[in-house]
């Protein structure tokens, strides 16, 4: 935060600069002639963006397994607006975020009163509910056929351009979430996770802030959905399933819930590992499971806790 | 005019009447204490006053305005702040961070200003950290500012809980058993602290079991038993009240300190 010890603030800025450099310069240079791997990195960047949102809901103490529903919403908004009304993607993208945010607010308002496993169970069911709604959306969504031929804007037609757009969105998202976590709002969010009643008693409007967290998370899901919609150029009710929602959550757990970088790290690690492991495809799920269980047992605070000190406890010097 | 008035408040839990038709009036600048045996309804009364529970009937007025039925954070913003009997602090945060959170309702900069780190919001944040450090130093916690609350000894946690509430600059502070689990030395210190808070102009409403501390510190005492108000008066009056002695009969003598 603003008055963090200067060295820590400087380190964070340096870390962010390195991250930006790797995403925007190193990766494009290294993979310029490997369109397949560029796509893998685009996917990783977008999935990381989605998990960053989920991470924000974690920070208020809610395990959110609904992100797939919001990517679906964002994807359909872009698909419908672009194919039916010929609206430019650059208008569709913010609208996808806005509609996903609105849905997040409306759904979040009642369900965020629930805590713990009750909240998680409800969010778990949201993804399939969203899928069903789009399946039965009539002429608007074309049921199981989905929406095809979603136009991709000309500037994003190359894999490199699409990757760069994804990377920029991820950087922006990381910056926003980092500010959330390290400003006084982050204190407020963490206080709600630790003791909601005490937060209320200190004048914090817990209901408002938990909706804020959920709405921001949902908006990020909407952006991810819009980007994938133009990358696949089609969307179906089954484009995102409960599995995807769970995966968004797992990236956070894997990287570490205490760090903003956690979900980003987790997403890149798993997406890339998945590609490398695809050679031994039949064992993929097994290896994946063993790996996850191992991580949870050995590093319950996420892999980043190997190299980073726990946050919050700032150095006094 | 009383700063806080509880008028014929009843609170039921199913068949159980936890607070039965209780009234009280607290004048500004007082230390007003509610005592009573375990389960007498003291914490329930506090929760009703602070808006964490709705009264089954009756009203609570703060500075003349009816506050029963308002949400706790609205009541807190009006200047009536409560600490908890059980957990009083955010365990995973440092002492300083805890007290910075306590400043929340004094914040004037909007969420967006805070999010984007606008100059006004930054200045405010810096001010909060300064006064947080001041409050902690005042309460004798100056040397553990950056220690995580979970690592602090019990006595410190109580003080930290009070620091947290003080940071919000309440007009009335509700303290639920602030001396519980303290040794006599710590209690003495805490008694001085509560007096100091009152001397800063904060009206204090206290629930406490430690009778010797209660008798030393209180301006007025209300006694509850099974949800009923059985006596009210100065410490001297309460100590000689037959109904009170009756209610405490069978309790250990040092509990009562009569
Ligand atoms: N949420 C609740 N639901 C049902 N009963 C409750 C609830 N809260 C309190 N009670 C009951 O109301 C009565 C009064 O409880 P309360 O916590 O107010 O007592 P207390 O005077 O604070 O006791 P202690 O000195 O032990 O803290 C008790 O019998 C308790 O079991
Ligand atoms: Mg109690």
Coordinates of C-alpha atoms and ligand atoms in Angstrom, one line a residue:
Chain A
X1 CA 0.0 0.0 0.0
X2 CA 0.9 3.6 -0.3
X3 CA 2.9 3.7 3.0
X4 CA 4.3 0.3 2.7
X5 CA 8.0 0.3 3.6
X6 CA 9.6 1.9 0.5
X7 CA 11.7 -1.2 -0.2
X8 CA 8.7 -3.5 -0.3
X9 CA 6.8 -1.2 -2.5
X10 CA 9.8 -0.9 -4.8
X11 CA 10.2 -4.6 -5.0
X12 CA 6.5 -5.1 -5.9
X13 CA 6.8 -2.5 -8.7
X14 CA 10.0 -4.2 -9.9
X15 CA 8.2 -7.6 -9.8
X16 CA 5.4 -6.2 -11.8
X17 CA 7.8 -4.7 -14.4
X18 CA 9.5 -8.0 -14.8
X19 CA 6.2 -9.8 -15.2
X20 CA 5.1 -7.2 -17.8
X21 CA 8.4 -7.6 -19.7
X22 CA 8.1 -11.3 -19.8
X23 CA 4.5 -11.3 -21.0
X24 CA 4.9 -8.5 -23.5
X25 CA 8.5 -9.0 -24.8
X26 CA 10.1 -12.3 -23.9
X27 CA 7.2 -14.6 -24.6
X28 CA 6.3 -13.0 -28.0
X29 CA 10.0 -13.1 -29.0
X30 CA 10.5 -16.6 -27.9
X31 CA 7.2 -18.0 -29.4
X32 CA 6.8 -15.7 -32.5
X33 CA 7.2 -18.7 -34.8
X34 CA 5.2 -21.1 -32.7
X35 CA 1.5 -20.2 -33.1
X36 CA 0.5 -23.3 -31.2
X37 CA 2.4 -22.2 -28.1
X38 CA 1.2 -18.7 -28.5
X39 CA -2.4 -20.0 -28.2
X40 CA -1.4 -21.9 -25.1
X41 CA -0.1 -18.8 -23.6
X42 CA -3.1 -16.8 -24.6
X43 CA -5.3 -19.4 -22.9
X44 CA -3.1 -19.3 -19.8
X45 CA -3.3 -15.5 -19.6
X46 CA -7.1 -15.5 -20.0
X47 CA -7.6 -18.3 -17.5
X48 CA -5.3 -16.4 -15.1
X49 CA -7.5 -13.3 -15.5
X50 CA -10.6 -15.3 -14.6
X51 CA -8.9 -16.8 -11.6
X52 CA -7.8 -13.4 -10.4
X53 CA -11.4 -12.5 -10.0
X54 CA -12.1 -15.7 -8.1
X55 CA -9.2 -14.8 -5.9
X56 CA -10.8 -11.5 -5.0
X57 CA -13.9 -13.4 -3.8
X58 CA -11.5 -15.7 -1.8
X59 CA -10.1 -12.6 -0.1
X60 CA -13.5 -11.8 1.4
X61 CA -13.8 -15.4 2.6
X62 CA -16.0 -17.0 0.0
X63 CA -15.0 -20.0 -2.1
X64 CA -16.4 -19.0 -5.5
X65 CA -17.0 -21.9 -7.9
X66 CA -19.2 -20.0 -10.3
X67 CA -16.7 -18.3 -12.6
X68 CA -17.6 -20.6 -15.5
X69 CA -21.1 -19.2 -15.4
X70 CA -19.8 -15.7 -15.8
X71 CA -17.4 -16.6 -18.7
X72 CA -20.5 -18.2 -20.3
X73 CA -22.5 -15.0 -19.8
X74 CA -19.6 -12.8 -21.2
X75 CA -19.2 -15.1 -24.1
X76 CA -22.8 -15.1 -25.1
X77 CA -23.1 -11.4 -24.8
X78 CA -20.3 -10.9 -27.3
X79 CA -21.6 -13.7 -29.5
X80 CA -25.2 -12.3 -29.6
X81 CA -24.2 -8.7 -30.0
X82 CA -21.6 -9.4 -32.7
X83 CA -23.5 -11.9 -34.8
X84 CA -27.1 -10.5 -34.5
X85 CA -26.3 -6.8 -34.4
X86 CA -22.9 -6.6 -36.0
X87 CA -21.6 -4.6 -33.0
X88 CA -17.8 -4.1 -32.9
X89 CA -15.9 -6.3 -30.5
X90 CA -14.5 -3.3 -28.8
X91 CA -18.0 -2.4 -27.7
X92 CA -18.9 -6.0 -27.0
X93 CA -15.9 -6.5 -24.7
X94 CA -16.9 -3.9 -22.1
X95 CA -20.6 -4.8 -22.4
X96 CA -19.7 -8.5 -21.7
X97 CA -18.0 -7.3 -18.5
X98 CA -20.9 -5.0 -17.6
X99 CA -23.6 -7.7 -18.1
X100 CA -21.6 -10.3 -16.2
X101 CA -21.1 -7.7 -13.5
X102 CA -24.8 -7.0 -13.4
X103 CA -25.7 -10.7 -13.2
X104 CA -23.0 -11.1 -10.5
X105 CA -24.6 -8.3 -8.5
X106 CA -28.1 -9.7 -8.9
X107 CA -27.2 -13.3 -8.1
X108 CA -24.6 -12.2 -5.5
X109 CA -26.9 -10.1 -3.5
X110 CA -28.9 -13.0 -2.1
X111 CA -26.3 -15.8 -2.1
X112 CA -23.4 -13.8 -0.5
X113 CA -25.3 -14.0 2.8
X114 CA -24.4 -17.6 2.9
X115 CA -21.0 -18.6 4.1
X116 CA -18.6 -21.5 3.9
X117 CA -19.8 -24.7 2.2
X118 CA -23.3 -23.3 1.6
X119 CA -22.1 -20.5 -0.5
X120 CA -19.7 -22.8 -2.4
X121 CA -22.5 -25.3 -3.1
X122 CA -24.7 -22.6 -4.6
X123 CA -22.0 -21.2 -6.7
X124 CA -21.2 -24.7 -7.9
X125 CA -24.7 -25.0 -9.2
X126 CA -24.6 -21.6 -11.0
X127 CA -22.5 -22.9 -13.8
X128 CA -24.9 -25.6 -14.8
X129 CA -27.8 -23.3 -14.3
X130 CA -26.3 -20.8 -16.7
X131 CA -25.7 -23.6 -19.2
X132 CA -29.3 -24.6 -19.0
X133 CA -30.5 -21.1 -19.5
X134 CA -28.5 -20.6 -22.6
X135 CA -29.5 -24.1 -23.8
X136 CA -33.2 -23.0 -23.6
X137 CA -32.6 -19.4 -24.9
X138 CA -34.5 -20.1 -28.1
X139 CA -33.7 -18.1 -31.2
X140 CA -31.4 -15.9 -29.2
X141 CA -28.9 -18.6 -28.2
X142 CA -29.7 -21.4 -30.7
X143 CA -29.8 -24.0 -28.0
X144 CA -27.3 -26.8 -28.2
X145 CA -26.1 -25.6 -31.6
X146 CA -24.7 -22.6 -30.0
X147 CA -23.6 -19.5 -31.9
X148 CA -21.1 -19.9 -34.6
X149 CA -19.1 -17.6 -36.9
X150 CA -18.5 -15.0 -34.2
X151 CA -16.3 -12.5 -36.1
X152 CA -12.8 -11.8 -34.8
X153 CA -11.7 -8.2 -35.2
X154 CA -9.1 -7.8 -37.9
X155 CA -6.4 -6.4 -35.6
X156 CA -6.6 -9.6 -33.5
X157 CA -6.6 -12.0 -36.4
X158 CA -3.0 -13.2 -35.8
X159 CA -2.2 -15.5 -32.9
X160 CA 0.5 -13.0 -31.8
X161 CA -2.0 -10.1 -31.7
X162 CA -4.5 -12.1 -29.8
X163 CA -1.9 -13.2 -27.4
X164 CA -0.8 -9.6 -26.8
X165 CA -4.3 -8.4 -26.2
X166 CA -4.8 -11.2 -23.7
X167 CA -1.5 -10.4 -22.0
X168 CA -2.5 -6.7 -21.7
X169 CA -5.8 -7.6 -20.2
X170 CA -4.1 -9.8 -17.7
X171 CA -1.7 -7.1 -16.8
X172 CA -4.5 -4.6 -16.3
X173 CA -6.5 -7.2 -14.2
X174 CA -3.4 -7.9 -12.1
X175 CA -2.9 -4.2 -11.4
X176 CA -6.5 -3.7 -10.4
X177 CA -6.6 -6.8 -8.1
X178 CA -3.2 -5.8 -6.7
X179 CA -4.6 -2.4 -5.8
X180 CA -7.6 -4.0 -4.2
X181 CA -5.4 -6.3 -2.1
X182 CA -2.9 -3.7 -1.0
X183 CA -5.0 -0.6 -0.5
X184 CA -7.1 0.0 2.6
X185 CA -9.9 -1.9 0.7
X186 CA -7.7 -5.0 1.0
X187 CA -7.7 -4.5 4.7
X188 CA -11.4 -4.3 4.7
X189 CA -11.8 -7.4 2.6
X190 CA -9.4 -9.4 4.8
X191 CA -11.2 -8.2 7.9
X192 CA -14.5 -9.5 6.5
X193 CA -12.9 -12.9 5.9
X194 CA -11.5 -13.1 9.4
X195 CA -14.6 -11.8 11.3
X196 CA -17.6 -10.5 9.6
X197 CA -19.4 -9.5 12.8
X198 CA -16.5 -7.5 14.0
X199 CA -16.3 -5.8 10.7
X200 CA -20.0 -4.8 10.9
X201 CA -19.4 -3.5 14.4
X202 CA -16.7 -1.2 13.1
X203 CA -19.1 0.4 10.7
X204 CA -18.0 -1.6 7.6
X205 CA -20.9 -2.2 5.3
X206 CA -20.0 -5.9 4.8
X207 CA -23.0 -6.5 2.5
X208 CA -21.9 -3.8 0.1
X209 CA -18.2 -4.8 0.0
X210 CA -18.9 -8.5 -0.5
X211 CA -21.0 -7.6 -3.5
X212 CA -18.3 -5.3 -4.8
X213 CA -15.8 -8.2 -4.7
X214 CA -18.2 -10.6 -6.4
X215 CA -19.2 -8.0 -9.1
X216 CA -15.5 -7.3 -9.9
X217 CA -14.9 -11.1 -10.1
X218 CA -17.9 -11.6 -12.4
X219 CA -16.8 -8.8 -14.6
X220 CA -13.4 -10.4 -15.1
X221 CA -15.1 -13.6 -15.9
X222 CA -17.2 -11.8 -18.5
X223 CA -14.1 -10.4 -20.2
X224 CA -12.5 -13.8 -20.3
X225 CA -15.7 -15.2 -21.9
X226 CA -15.7 -12.4 -24.5
X227 CA -12.1 -13.1 -25.5
X228 CA -12.6 -16.8 -25.8
X229 CA -15.7 -16.2 -27.8
X230 CA -13.7 -14.5 -30.6
X231 CA -10.8 -16.8 -30.3
X232 CA -13.0 -20.0 -30.7
X233 CA -15.4 -18.0 -32.9
X234 CA -18.2 -20.1 -31.4
X235 CA -19.9 -20.6 -28.1
X236 CA -22.2 -23.4 -26.8
X237 CA -24.0 -23.9 -23.5
X238 CA -21.4 -26.5 -22.8
X239 CA -18.4 -24.3 -23.6
X240 CA -17.9 -23.9 -19.8
X241 CA -18.9 -26.5 -17.4
X242 CA -18.6 -27.0 -13.6
X243 CA -15.2 -28.4 -14.4
X244 CA -14.0 -25.1 -15.6
X245 CA -15.4 -23.3 -12.6
X246 CA -13.5 -25.7 -10.4
X247 CA -10.3 -25.2 -12.4
X248 CA -10.5 -21.4 -11.9
X249 CA -10.6 -22.1 -8.2
X250 CA -7.8 -24.7 -8.3
X251 CA -5.4 -22.2 -9.9
X252 CA -5.9 -20.0 -6.9
X253 CA -5.3 -22.7 -4.4
X254 CA -2.3 -24.0 -6.3
X255 CA -0.6 -20.6 -6.6
X256 CA -1.6 -19.5 -3.1
X257 CA -4.5 -17.6 -1.7
X258 CA -2.3 -15.2 0.1
X259 CA -0.7 -13.7 -3.0
X260 CA -2.2 -11.7 -5.8
X261 CA 0.3 -13.5 -8.0
X262 CA -1.0 -16.8 -6.8
X263 CA -3.8 -17.4 -9.4
X264 CA -1.6 -16.1 -12.2
X265 CA 1.2 -18.4 -11.3
X266 CA -1.2 -21.3 -10.8
X267 CA -2.9 -20.8 -14.1
X268 CA 0.3 -20.6 -16.1
X269 CA 1.9 -23.5 -14.4
X270 CA -1.1 -25.8 -14.8
X271 CA -1.9 -24.8 -18.4
X272 CA 1.6 -25.3 -19.5
X273 CA 2.1 -28.5 -17.5
X274 CA -1.0 -29.8 -19.1
X275 CA 0.3 -29.2 -22.6
X276 CA 3.6 -30.9 -21.8
X277 CA 1.9 -33.8 -20.2
X278 CA -0.5 -34.3 -23.2
X279 CA 2.0 -36.7 -24.7
X280 CA 1.0 -39.1 -22.0
X281 CA -2.6 -38.2 -22.3
X282 CA -4.1 -41.3 -20.7
X283 CA -2.4 -40.6 -17.4
X284 CA -3.0 -36.9 -17.5
X285 CA -5.9 -36.8 -15.0
X286 CA -4.1 -39.2 -12.7
X287 CA -0.9 -37.2 -12.7
X288 CA -2.8 -34.0 -12.3
X289 CA -4.7 -35.4 -9.3
X290 CA -1.5 -36.7 -7.6
X291 CA 0.2 -33.4 -8.3
X292 CA -2.6 -31.3 -6.8
X293 CA -2.9 -33.5 -3.7
X294 CA 0.8 -33.4 -3.2
X295 CA 0.8 -29.6 -3.4
X296 CA -2.1 -29.3 -1.0
X297 CA -0.4 -31.5 1.5
X298 CA 3.1 -30.1 1.2
X299 CA 2.3 -26.5 0.5
X300 CA -1.1 -25.7 1.9
X301 CA -0.5 -22.0 1.4
X302 CA 0.2 -22.5 -2.3
X303 CA 3.4 -23.0 -4.3
X304 CA 4.3 -19.3 -4.0
X305 CA 4.8 -19.6 -0.3
X306 CA 8.1 -21.4 -1.2
X307 CA 9.6 -18.1 -2.4
X308 CA 7.4 -15.3 -0.9
X309 CA 7.0 -14.3 2.7
X310 CA 3.4 -14.3 4.0
X311 CA 1.8 -11.0 3.2
X312 CA 0.1 -8.7 5.7
X313 CA 2.9 -9.0 8.3
X314 CA 4.9 -6.1 7.0
X315 CA 8.4 -5.7 8.1
X316 CA 8.8 -3.1 10.8
X317 CA 12.1 -1.8 9.6
Chain B
X1 CA -30.5 14.2 28.1
X2 CA -29.3 10.6 28.3
X3 CA -27.0 9.6 25.5
X4 CA -28.3 6.1 25.5
X5 CA -31.8 5.0 26.6
X6 CA -33.1 1.5 26.6
X7 CA -36.8 1.5 27.0
X8 CA -38.7 -1.7 28.0
X9 CA -36.6 -4.0 25.8
X10 CA -37.5 -7.6 25.7
X11 CA -35.7 -10.2 23.6
X12 CA -36.9 -13.8 23.3
X13 CA -35.2 -16.9 21.8
X14 CA -38.1 -19.2 21.2
X15 CA -39.5 -19.8 24.6
X16 CA -36.6 -18.4 26.5
X17 CA -36.8 -14.8 27.6
X18 CA -33.1 -13.7 27.5
X19 CA -33.9 -10.1 28.3
X20 CA -37.2 -9.2 30.0
X21 CA -38.6 -5.7 29.9
X22 CA -35.3 -4.0 30.7
X23 CA -34.9 -0.2 30.8
X24 CA -31.8 1.9 31.5
X25 CA -30.5 5.4 30.8
X26 CA -26.9 6.3 30.5
X27 CA -25.7 9.9 30.9
X28 CA -22.8 11.2 28.8
X29 CA -19.4 10.7 30.4
X30 CA -20.5 7.8 32.6
X31 CA -19.1 4.4 33.1
X32 CA -22.2 2.3 33.3
X33 CA -21.9 -1.3 34.1
X34 CA -24.2 -4.2 33.6
X35 CA -23.6 -7.2 35.9
X36 CA -25.4 -10.5 36.5
X37 CA -24.7 -14.2 36.8
X38 CA -23.9 -16.3 33.7
X39 CA -26.7 -16.4 31.3
X40 CA -28.4 -13.4 32.8
X41 CA -28.8 -11.8 29.4
X42 CA -26.0 -9.2 29.5
X43 CA -24.5 -10.0 26.1
X44 CA -27.9 -10.3 24.6
X45 CA -28.8 -6.8 25.9
X46 CA -25.5 -5.5 24.3
X47 CA -26.3 -7.1 21.0
X48 CA -29.7 -5.6 21.0
X49 CA -28.3 -2.1 21.8
X50 CA -25.7 -2.4 19.0
X51 CA -28.2 -3.7 16.5
X52 CA -26.8 -7.2 16.2
X53 CA -30.2 -8.6 17.4
X54 CA -33.6 -7.0 17.0
X55 CA -35.5 -6.5 20.2
X56 CA -38.7 -8.6 20.4
X57 CA -40.3 -5.5 21.8
X58 CA -39.1 -2.1 23.2
X59 CA -36.8 0.5 21.7
X60 CA -33.3 1.7 22.0
X61 CA -32.6 5.4 21.6
X62 CA -29.2 7.0 21.0
X63 CA -28.9 10.7 21.6
X64 CA -32.7 10.9 21.3
X65 CA -32.9 9.0 18.0
X66 CA -34.5 5.6 17.8
X67 CA -31.8 3.1 16.6
X68 CA -33.4 -0.2 17.3
X69 CA -34.0 -1.9 13.9
X70 CA -31.1 -0.2 12.2
X71 CA -28.2 -2.3 10.9
X72 CA -25.1 -2.6 13.1
X73 CA -22.8 -0.6 10.8
X74 CA -25.3 2.2 10.6
X75 CA -25.5 2.3 14.4
X76 CA -21.7 2.2 14.6
X77 CA -21.5 5.1 12.3
X78 CA -23.7 7.1 14.6
X79 CA -21.1 6.7 17.3
X80 CA -22.2 3.6 19.2
X81 CA -19.5 0.9 18.9
X82 CA -19.4 -2.5 20.5
X83 CA -16.5 -4.9 21.3
X84 CA -17.1 -8.6 21.6
X85 CA -17.0 -11.0 24.5
X86 CA -15.4 -13.7 22.5
X87 CA -13.2 -12.6 19.6
X88 CA -12.3 -9.0 19.5
X89 CA -9.6 -8.6 16.8
X90 CA -8.6 -9.7 13.4
X91 CA -6.2 -12.5 14.2
X92 CA -4.3 -12.7 10.9
X93 CA -3.5 -9.0 10.8
X94 CA -0.9 -7.0 12.6
X95 CA -1.8 -4.8 15.5
X96 CA -1.4 -1.7 13.4
X97 CA -3.5 -3.1 10.5
X98 CA -6.2 -3.9 13.0
X99 CA -6.4 -0.4 14.3
X100 CA -6.2 1.0 10.8
X101 CA -9.4 -1.0 10.0
X102 CA -10.9 0.5 13.1
X103 CA -10.7 3.9 11.4
X104 CA -12.9 2.8 8.5
X105 CA -16.0 4.7 9.4
X106 CA -14.0 7.9 9.7
X107 CA -12.8 7.6 6.1
X108 CA -13.9 10.3 3.8
X109 CA -12.3 9.2 0.6
X110 CA -14.5 7.0 -1.6
X111 CA -13.6 3.4 -2.6
X112 CA -12.4 4.5 -6.0
X113 CA -10.1 7.0 -4.5
X114 CA -8.7 4.3 -2.3
X115 CA -8.5 1.8 -5.2
X116 CA -6.5 4.2 -7.5
X117 CA -4.4 5.6 -4.6
X118 CA -5.5 9.2 -5.2
X119 CA -3.5 11.7 -3.2
X120 CA -6.3 12.5 -0.8
X121 CA -6.9 8.8 -0.1
X122 CA -3.2 8.2 0.4
X123 CA -2.9 11.1 2.8
X124 CA -5.9 9.8 4.8
X125 CA -4.4 6.4 4.9
X126 CA -1.1 7.8 6.2
X127 CA -3.0 9.7 8.9
X128 CA -4.9 6.6 9.9
X129 CA -1.6 4.7 10.4
X130 CA -0.3 7.6 12.5
X131 CA -3.3 7.8 14.8
X132 CA -3.4 3.9 14.9
X133 CA 0.2 3.9 16.1
X134 CA -0.7 6.6 18.6
X135 CA -3.7 4.8 20.1
X136 CA -1.7 1.6 20.4
X137 CA 1.2 3.4 22.1
X138 CA -1.3 5.0 24.4
X139 CA -2.7 1.6 25.4
X140 CA 0.8 0.2 25.9
X141 CA 1.1 -1.7 22.7
X142 CA 3.6 0.5 21.0
X143 CA 6.2 -2.2 20.8
X144 CA 4.1 -4.7 19.0
X145 CA 2.7 -2.6 16.1
X146 CA 3.8 -5.0 13.4
X147 CA 3.2 -8.2 15.3
X148 CA 0.4 -10.4 14.1
X149 CA -2.5 -10.4 16.5
X150 CA -2.5 -14.2 16.7
X151 CA 1.0 -14.1 18.2
X152 CA 0.0 -11.6 21.0
X153 CA -0.6 -12.7 24.6
X154 CA -4.2 -12.7 25.8
X155 CA -4.0 -9.5 27.8
X156 CA -2.7 -7.6 24.8
X157 CA -5.6 -8.9 22.6
X158 CA -8.1 -7.3 24.9
X159 CA -6.3 -4.0 24.8
X160 CA -6.0 -4.4 21.0
X161 CA -9.8 -5.0 20.8
X162 CA -10.4 -1.8 22.7
X163 CA -7.9 0.1 20.5
X164 CA -9.7 -1.1 17.5
X165 CA -13.0 0.2 18.8
X166 CA -11.5 3.5 20.0
X167 CA -10.1 4.1 16.5
X168 CA -13.6 4.7 15.3
X169 CA -14.0 7.6 17.8
X170 CA -17.2 6.3 19.3
X171 CA -19.4 8.5 21.5
X172 CA -20.5 5.4 23.4
X173 CA -18.3 2.3 23.7
X174 CA -19.8 -1.0 24.7
X175 CA -17.3 -3.3 26.3
X176 CA -18.3 -6.9 26.9
X177 CA -16.1 -8.4 29.6
X178 CA -12.9 -6.6 28.8
X179 CA -11.2 -7.8 31.9
X180 CA -12.0 -11.5 31.5
X181 CA -9.0 -13.8 31.8
X182 CA -6.7 -11.1 33.1
X183 CA -4.5 -11.4 36.2
X184 CA -5.0 -8.7 38.9
X185 CA -2.1 -6.6 37.5
X186 CA -3.4 -6.6 34.0
X187 CA -6.8 -5.8 35.3
X188 CA -5.5 -2.8 37.1
X189 CA -3.9 -1.6 34.0
X190 CA -7.1 -2.2 32.0
X191 CA -9.2 -0.3 34.6
X192 CA -6.9 2.6 34.2
X193 CA -7.3 2.3 30.5
X194 CA -11.1 2.3 30.6
X195 CA -11.0 5.4 32.9
X196 CA -8.6 7.0 30.4
X197 CA -11.1 6.4 27.6
X198 CA -13.9 7.9 29.6
X199 CA -11.7 10.9 30.4
X200 CA -11.3 11.4 26.6
X201 CA -15.0 12.0 26.5
X202 CA -16.3 8.6 25.6
X203 CA -19.3 7.2 27.5
X204 CA -18.6 3.6 28.5
X205 CA -21.1 0.8 28.8
X206 CA -19.5 -2.3 30.4
X207 CA -20.4 -5.9 31.0
X208 CA -18.1 -7.4 33.6
X209 CA -17.8 -10.2 36.1
X210 CA -14.8 -9.0 38.0
X211 CA -16.6 -7.4 40.9
X212 CA -13.7 -5.6 42.5
X213 CA -12.9 -3.9 39.2
X214 CA -16.6 -3.2 38.6
X215 CA -17.0 -1.5 42.1
X216 CA -13.9 0.6 41.5
X217 CA -14.7 1.8 38.0
X218 CA -18.4 2.2 37.7
X219 CA -20.5 5.3 38.2
X220 CA -23.7 3.3 38.0
X221 CA -24.5 -0.4 37.9
X222 CA -27.5 -2.3 36.6
X223 CA -28.0 -5.9 37.8
X224 CA -29.7 -8.5 35.6
X225 CA -30.8 -11.9 36.7
X226 CA -32.6 -14.4 34.3
X227 CA -33.2 -11.5 32.0
X228 CA -34.8 -9.3 34.6
X229 CA -33.6 -6.0 36.0
X230 CA -33.3 -6.6 39.7
X231 CA -31.5 -3.5 40.8
X232 CA -29.8 -0.3 39.7
X233 CA -27.7 2.2 41.6
X234 CA -24.3 3.4 42.6
X235 CA -21.7 0.7 43.5
X236 CA -22.4 1.4 47.3
X237 CA -26.1 0.9 46.8
X238 CA -25.6 -2.3 44.8
X239 CA -23.3 -3.8 47.3
X240 CA -25.9 -3.5 50.0
X241 CA -28.9 -4.4 47.9
X242 CA -30.6 -7.6 49.3
X243 CA -32.0 -8.6 45.9
X244 CA -28.5 -8.6 44.4
X245 CA -27.0 -10.5 47.3
X246 CA -29.8 -13.0 46.8
X247 CA -29.1 -13.4 43.1
X248 CA -25.4 -14.0 43.7
X249 CA -26.0 -16.4 46.6
X250 CA -24.2 -19.6 45.9
X251 CA -21.6 -18.0 43.8
X252 CA -18.1 -17.9 45.0
X253 CA -17.5 -14.9 47.4
X254 CA -14.6 -13.5 45.4
X255 CA -16.9 -13.4 42.3
X256 CA -19.2 -11.1 44.1
X257 CA -16.8 -9.2 46.3
X258 CA -19.6 -8.1 48.6
Ligands
LIG1 N1 -28.6 -16.8 19.7 C1 -29.2 -17.4 20.8 N2 -30.2 -18.3 20.6 C2 -30.8 -18.9 21.7 N3 -30.5 -18.6 22.9 C3 -29.6 -17.7 23.2 C4 -28.9 -17.0 22.1 N4 -28.0 -16.1 22.7 C5 -28.2 -16.2 24.0 N5 -29.1 -17.2 24.3 C6 -29.5 -17.5 25.7 O1 -30.0 -16.3 26.3 C7 -29.5 -16.3 27.7 C8 -28.7 -15.1 28.0 O2 -27.5 -15.2 27.3 P1 -26.4 -14.1 27.3 O3 -25.3 -14.5 26.4 O4 -27.0 -12.8 27.0 O5 -25.9 -14.1 28.8 P2 -24.7 -13.4 29.6 O6 -25.4 -12.7 30.7 O7 -23.9 -12.6 28.6 O8 -23.9 -14.6 30.1 P3 -22.3 -14.7 30.3 O9 -22.0 -14.0 31.6 O10 -22.1 -16.2 30.4 O11 -21.6 -14.1 29.2 C9 -28.8 -17.6 27.9 O12 -29.7 -18.6 28.5 C10 -28.4 -18.1 26.5 O13 -28.3 -19.4 26.4
LIG2 MG1 -22.0 -12.6 27.9

